[in-house]
CSV table of N, CA and C in Angstrom, one decimal:
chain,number,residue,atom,x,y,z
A,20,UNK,N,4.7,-28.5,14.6
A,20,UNK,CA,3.8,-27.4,14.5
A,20,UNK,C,4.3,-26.2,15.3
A,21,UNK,N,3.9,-25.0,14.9
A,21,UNK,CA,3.9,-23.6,15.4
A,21,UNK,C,3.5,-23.1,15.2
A,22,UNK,N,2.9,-21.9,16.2
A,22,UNK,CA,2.0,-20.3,15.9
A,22,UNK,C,3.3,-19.9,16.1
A,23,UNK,N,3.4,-18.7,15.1
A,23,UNK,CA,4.2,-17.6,15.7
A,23,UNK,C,3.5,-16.3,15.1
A,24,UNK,N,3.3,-15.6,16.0
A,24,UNK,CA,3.1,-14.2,16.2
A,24,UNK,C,3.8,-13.1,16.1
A,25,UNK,N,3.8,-12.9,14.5
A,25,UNK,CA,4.9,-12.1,13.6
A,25,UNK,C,4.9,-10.5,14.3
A,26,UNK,N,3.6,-10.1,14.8
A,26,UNK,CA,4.1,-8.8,15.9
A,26,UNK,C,4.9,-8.9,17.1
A,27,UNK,N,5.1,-10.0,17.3
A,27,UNK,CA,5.2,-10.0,18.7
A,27,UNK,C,7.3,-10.6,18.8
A,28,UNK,N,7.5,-10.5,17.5
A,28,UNK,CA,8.4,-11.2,17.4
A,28,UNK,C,9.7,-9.8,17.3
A,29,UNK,N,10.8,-9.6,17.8
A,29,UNK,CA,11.8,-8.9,17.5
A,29,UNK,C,13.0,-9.4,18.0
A,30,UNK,N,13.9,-9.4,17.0
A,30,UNK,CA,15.5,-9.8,16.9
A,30,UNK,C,16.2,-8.8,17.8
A,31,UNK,N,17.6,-9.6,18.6
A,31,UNK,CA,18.1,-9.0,19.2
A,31,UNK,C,19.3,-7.9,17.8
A,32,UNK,N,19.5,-7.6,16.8
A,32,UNK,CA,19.9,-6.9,15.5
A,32,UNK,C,19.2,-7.0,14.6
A,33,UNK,N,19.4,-6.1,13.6
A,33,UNK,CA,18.5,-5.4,13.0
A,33,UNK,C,19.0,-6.8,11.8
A,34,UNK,N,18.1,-7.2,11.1
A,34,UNK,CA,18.2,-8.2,10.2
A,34,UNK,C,18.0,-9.9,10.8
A,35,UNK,N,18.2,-10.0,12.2
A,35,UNK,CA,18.0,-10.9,12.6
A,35,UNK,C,16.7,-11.8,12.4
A,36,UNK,N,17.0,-12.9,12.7
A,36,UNK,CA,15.3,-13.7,12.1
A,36,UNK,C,15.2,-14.6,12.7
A,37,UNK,N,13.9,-15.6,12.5
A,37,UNK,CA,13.5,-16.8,12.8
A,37,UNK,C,13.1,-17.8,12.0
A,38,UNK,N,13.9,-18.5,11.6
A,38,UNK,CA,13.6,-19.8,10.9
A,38,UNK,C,12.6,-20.7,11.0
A,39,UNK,N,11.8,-20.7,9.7
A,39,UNK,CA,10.3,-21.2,10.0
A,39,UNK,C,10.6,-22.4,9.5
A,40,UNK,N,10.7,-22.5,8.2
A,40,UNK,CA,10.4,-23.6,7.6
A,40,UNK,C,11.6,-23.9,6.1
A,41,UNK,N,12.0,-25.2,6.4
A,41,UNK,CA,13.0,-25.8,5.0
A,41,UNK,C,12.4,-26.6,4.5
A,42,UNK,N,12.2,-26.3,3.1
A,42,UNK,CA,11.3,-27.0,2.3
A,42,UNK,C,12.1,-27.5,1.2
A,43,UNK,N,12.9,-28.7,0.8
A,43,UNK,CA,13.8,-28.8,0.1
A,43,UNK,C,14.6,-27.9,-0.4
A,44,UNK,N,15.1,-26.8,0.2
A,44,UNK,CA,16.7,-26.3,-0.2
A,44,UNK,C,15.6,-24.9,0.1
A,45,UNK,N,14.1,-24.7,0.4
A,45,UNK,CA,14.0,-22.9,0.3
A,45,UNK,C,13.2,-22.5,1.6
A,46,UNK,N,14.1,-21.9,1.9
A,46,UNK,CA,13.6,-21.3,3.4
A,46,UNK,C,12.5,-20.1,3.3
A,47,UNK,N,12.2,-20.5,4.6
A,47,UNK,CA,11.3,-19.2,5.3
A,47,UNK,C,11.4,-18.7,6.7
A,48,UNK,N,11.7,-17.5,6.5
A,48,UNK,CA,12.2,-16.9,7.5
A,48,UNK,C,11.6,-15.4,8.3
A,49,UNK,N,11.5,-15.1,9.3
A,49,UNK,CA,10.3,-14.1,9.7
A,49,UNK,C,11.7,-13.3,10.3
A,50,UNK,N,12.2,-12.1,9.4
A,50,UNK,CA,13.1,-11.0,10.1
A,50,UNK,C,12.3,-10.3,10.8
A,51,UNK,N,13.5,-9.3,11.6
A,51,UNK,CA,12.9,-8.1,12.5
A,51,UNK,C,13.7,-7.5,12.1
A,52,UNK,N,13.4,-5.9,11.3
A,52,UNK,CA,14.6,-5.0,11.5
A,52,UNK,C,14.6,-3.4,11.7
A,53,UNK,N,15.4,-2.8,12.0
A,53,UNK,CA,14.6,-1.4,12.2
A,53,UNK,C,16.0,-0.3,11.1
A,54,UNK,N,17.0,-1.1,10.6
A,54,UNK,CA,17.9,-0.6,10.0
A,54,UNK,C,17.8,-0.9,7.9
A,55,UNK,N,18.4,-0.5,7.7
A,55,UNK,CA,18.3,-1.2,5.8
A,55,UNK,C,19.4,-2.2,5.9
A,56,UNK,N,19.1,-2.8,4.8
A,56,UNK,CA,20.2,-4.0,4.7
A,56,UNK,C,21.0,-3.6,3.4
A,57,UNK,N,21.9,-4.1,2.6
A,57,UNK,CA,22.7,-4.0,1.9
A,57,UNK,C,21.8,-4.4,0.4
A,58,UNK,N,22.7,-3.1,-0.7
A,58,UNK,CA,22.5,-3.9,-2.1
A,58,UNK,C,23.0,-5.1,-2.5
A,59,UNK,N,21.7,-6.0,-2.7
A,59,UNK,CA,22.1,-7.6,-3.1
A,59,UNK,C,21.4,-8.1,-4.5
A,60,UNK,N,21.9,-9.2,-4.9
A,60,UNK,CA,21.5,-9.8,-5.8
A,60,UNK,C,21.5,-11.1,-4.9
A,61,UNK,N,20.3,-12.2,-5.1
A,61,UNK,CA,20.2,-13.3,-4.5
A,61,UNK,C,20.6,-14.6,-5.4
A,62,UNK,N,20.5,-15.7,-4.8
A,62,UNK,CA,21.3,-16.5,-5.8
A,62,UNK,C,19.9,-17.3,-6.9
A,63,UNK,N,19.0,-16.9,-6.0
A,63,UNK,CA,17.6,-17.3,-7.1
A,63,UNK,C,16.6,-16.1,-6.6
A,64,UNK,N,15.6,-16.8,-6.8
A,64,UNK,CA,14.1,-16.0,-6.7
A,64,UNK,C,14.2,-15.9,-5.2
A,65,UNK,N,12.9,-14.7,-4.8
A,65,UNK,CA,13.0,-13.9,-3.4
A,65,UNK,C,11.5,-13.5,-3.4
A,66,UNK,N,10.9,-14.0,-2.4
A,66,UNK,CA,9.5,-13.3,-2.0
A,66,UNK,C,9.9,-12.6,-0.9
A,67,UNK,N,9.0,-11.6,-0.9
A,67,UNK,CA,9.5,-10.6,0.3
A,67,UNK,C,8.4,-10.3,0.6
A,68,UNK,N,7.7,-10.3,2.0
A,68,UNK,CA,6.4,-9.9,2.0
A,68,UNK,C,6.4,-9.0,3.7
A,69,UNK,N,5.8,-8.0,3.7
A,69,UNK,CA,6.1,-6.8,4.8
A,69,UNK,C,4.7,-7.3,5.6
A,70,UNK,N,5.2,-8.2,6.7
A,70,UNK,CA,4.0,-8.5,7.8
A,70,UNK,C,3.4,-7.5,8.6
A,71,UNK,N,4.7,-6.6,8.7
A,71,UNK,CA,4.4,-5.3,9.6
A,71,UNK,C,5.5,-4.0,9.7
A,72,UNK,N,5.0,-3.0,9.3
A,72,UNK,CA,5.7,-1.7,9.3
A,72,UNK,C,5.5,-1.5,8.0
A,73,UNK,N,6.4,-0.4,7.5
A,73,UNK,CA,6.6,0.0,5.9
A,73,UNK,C,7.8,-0.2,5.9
A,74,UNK,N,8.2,-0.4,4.6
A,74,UNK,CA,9.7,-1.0,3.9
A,74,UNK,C,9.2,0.4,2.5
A,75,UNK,N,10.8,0.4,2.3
A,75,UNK,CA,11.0,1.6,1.2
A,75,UNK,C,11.8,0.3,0.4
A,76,UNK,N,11.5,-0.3,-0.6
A,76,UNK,CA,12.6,-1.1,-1.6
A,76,UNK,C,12.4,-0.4,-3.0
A,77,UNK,N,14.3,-0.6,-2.9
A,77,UNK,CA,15.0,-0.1,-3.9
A,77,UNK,C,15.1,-0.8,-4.5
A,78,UNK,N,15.1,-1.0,-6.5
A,78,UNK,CA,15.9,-2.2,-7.0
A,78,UNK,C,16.3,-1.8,-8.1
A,79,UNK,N,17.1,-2.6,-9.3
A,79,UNK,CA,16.7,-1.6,-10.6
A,79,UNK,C,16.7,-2.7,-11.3
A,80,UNK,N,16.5,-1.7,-12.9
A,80,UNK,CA,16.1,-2.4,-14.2
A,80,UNK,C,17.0,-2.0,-14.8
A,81,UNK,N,17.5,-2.5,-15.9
A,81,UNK,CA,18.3,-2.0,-16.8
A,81,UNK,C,19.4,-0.9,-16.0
A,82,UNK,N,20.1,-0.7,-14.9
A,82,UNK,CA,20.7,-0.4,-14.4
A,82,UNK,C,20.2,1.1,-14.1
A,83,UNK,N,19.4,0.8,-14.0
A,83,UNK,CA,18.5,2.0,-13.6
A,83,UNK,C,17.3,2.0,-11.9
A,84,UNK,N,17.4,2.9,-11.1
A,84,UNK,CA,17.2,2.4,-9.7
A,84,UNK,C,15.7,3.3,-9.9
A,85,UNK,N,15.2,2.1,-9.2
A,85,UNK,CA,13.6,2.5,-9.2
A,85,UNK,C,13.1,2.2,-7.3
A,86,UNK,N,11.9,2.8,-6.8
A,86,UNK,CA,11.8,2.7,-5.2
A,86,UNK,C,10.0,2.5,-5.1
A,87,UNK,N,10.0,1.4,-4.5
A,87,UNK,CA,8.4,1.5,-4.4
A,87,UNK,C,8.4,1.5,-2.7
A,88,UNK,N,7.6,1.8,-2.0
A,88,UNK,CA,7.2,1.6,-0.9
A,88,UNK,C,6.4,0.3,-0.5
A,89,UNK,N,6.8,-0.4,0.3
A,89,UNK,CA,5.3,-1.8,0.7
A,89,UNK,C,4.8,-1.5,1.8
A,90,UNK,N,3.6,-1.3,2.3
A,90,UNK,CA,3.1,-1.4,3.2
A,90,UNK,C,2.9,-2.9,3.8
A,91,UNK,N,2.1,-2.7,5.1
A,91,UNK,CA,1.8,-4.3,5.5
A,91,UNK,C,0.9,-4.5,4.5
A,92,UNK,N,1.4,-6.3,4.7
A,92,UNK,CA,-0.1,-7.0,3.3
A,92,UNK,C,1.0,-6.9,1.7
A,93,UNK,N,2.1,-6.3,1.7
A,93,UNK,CA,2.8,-5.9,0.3
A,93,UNK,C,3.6,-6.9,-0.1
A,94,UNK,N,3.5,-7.7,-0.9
A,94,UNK,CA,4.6,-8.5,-1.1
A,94,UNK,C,5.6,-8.1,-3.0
A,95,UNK,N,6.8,-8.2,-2.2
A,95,UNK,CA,8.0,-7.9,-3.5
A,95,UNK,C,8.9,-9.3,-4.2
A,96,UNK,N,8.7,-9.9,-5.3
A,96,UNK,CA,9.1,-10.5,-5.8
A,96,UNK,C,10.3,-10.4,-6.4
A,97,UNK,N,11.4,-10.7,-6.5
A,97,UNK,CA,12.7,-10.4,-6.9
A,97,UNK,C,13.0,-11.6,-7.8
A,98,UNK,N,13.4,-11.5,-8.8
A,98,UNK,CA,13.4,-12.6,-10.0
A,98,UNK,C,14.5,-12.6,-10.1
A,99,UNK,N,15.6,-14.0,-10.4
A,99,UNK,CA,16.9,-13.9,-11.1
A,99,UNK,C,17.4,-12.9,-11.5
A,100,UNK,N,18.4,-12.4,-10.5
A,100,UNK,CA,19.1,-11.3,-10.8
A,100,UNK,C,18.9,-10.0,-10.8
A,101,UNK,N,17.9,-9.5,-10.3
A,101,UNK,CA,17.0,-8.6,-9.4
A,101,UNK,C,18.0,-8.0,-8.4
A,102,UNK,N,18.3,-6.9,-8.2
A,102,UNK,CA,19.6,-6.2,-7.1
A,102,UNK,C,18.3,-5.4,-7.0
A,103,UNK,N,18.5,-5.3,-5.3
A,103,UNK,CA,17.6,-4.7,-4.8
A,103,UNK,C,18.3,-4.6,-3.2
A,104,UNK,N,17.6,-3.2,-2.3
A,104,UNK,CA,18.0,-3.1,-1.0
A,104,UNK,C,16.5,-2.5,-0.6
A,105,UNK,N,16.4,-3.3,0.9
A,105,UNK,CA,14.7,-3.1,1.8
A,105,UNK,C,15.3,-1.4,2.7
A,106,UNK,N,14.8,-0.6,2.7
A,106,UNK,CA,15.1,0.3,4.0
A,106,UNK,C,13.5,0.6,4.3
A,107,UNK,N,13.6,-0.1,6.2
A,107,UNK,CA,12.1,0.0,6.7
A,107,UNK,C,12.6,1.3,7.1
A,108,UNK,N,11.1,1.6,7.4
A,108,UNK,CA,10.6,3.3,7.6
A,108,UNK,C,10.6,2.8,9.5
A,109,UNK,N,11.7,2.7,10.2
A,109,UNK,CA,11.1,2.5,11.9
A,109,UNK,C,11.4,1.1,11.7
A,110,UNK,N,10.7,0.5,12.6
A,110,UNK,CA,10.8,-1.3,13.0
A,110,UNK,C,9.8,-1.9,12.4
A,111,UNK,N,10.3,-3.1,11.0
A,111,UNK,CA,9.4,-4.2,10.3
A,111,UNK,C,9.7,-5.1,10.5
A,112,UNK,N,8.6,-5.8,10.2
A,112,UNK,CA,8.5,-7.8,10.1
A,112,UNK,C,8.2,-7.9,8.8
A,113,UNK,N,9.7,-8.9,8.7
A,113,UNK,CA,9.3,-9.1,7.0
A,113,UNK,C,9.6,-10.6,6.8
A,114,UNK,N,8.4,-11.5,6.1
A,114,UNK,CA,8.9,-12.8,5.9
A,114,UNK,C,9.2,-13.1,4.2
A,115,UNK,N,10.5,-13.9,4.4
A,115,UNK,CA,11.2,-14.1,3.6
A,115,UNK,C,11.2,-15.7,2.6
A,116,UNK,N,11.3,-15.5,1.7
A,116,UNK,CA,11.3,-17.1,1.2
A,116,UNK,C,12.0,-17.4,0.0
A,117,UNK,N,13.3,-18.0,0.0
A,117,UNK,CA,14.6,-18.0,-0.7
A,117,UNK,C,15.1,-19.1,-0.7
A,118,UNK,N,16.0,-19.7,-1.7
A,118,UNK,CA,16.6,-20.2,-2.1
A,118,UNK,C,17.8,-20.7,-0.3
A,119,UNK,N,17.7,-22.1,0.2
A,119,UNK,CA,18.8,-21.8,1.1
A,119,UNK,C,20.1,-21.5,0.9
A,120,UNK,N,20.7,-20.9,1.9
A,120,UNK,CA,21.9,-19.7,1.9
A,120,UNK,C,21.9,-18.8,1.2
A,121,UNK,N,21.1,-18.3,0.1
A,121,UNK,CA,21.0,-17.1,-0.4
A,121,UNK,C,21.6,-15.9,0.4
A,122,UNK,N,21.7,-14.8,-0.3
A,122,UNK,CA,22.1,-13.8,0.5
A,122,UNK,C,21.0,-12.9,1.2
């Protein structure tokens, strides 16, 4: 068992995280980051849900780039093959739930 206290939580680098939970091969993971991370495609499906701050995500469709904002409470689903990059607005908490070793 554990509480964790997703405000109260920050990584010593921007991407850094805390491993919650392995649930046959798909993790969950509570990042902290205050930088964007790189254009990726994951190796499966991807919840992304913004605990705290705002995230600007980029992704596209038909090779076409589109940008929504999430607020806290937002969650972004990434489906097979879904290329997409998070850039938070300042310092977020974002928990993550993927495929393990995904990118």
């Amino acid at each position: 068992m554990d509480i964790i206290k997703s405000k109260q939580f920050k990584a010593e680098k921007a991407w850094g995280s805390k491993s919650i939970a392995n649930m046959n091969g798909i993790t969950t993971k509570l990042h902290w980051t205050n930088e964007p991370y790189k254009w990726h495609i994951n190796d499966g499906e991807e919840v992304f849900v913004v605990l705290d701050g705002s995230v600007d995500m980029y992704y596209k469709e038909k090779k076409e780039e589109h940008m929504v904002t999430l607020e806290t409470g937002d969650i972004f689903y990434a489906s097979i093959g879904t290329e997409h990059v998070a850039h938070p607005k300042g310092e977020a908490r974002i928990l993550v739930v993927e495929t393990e070793g995904s990118v």
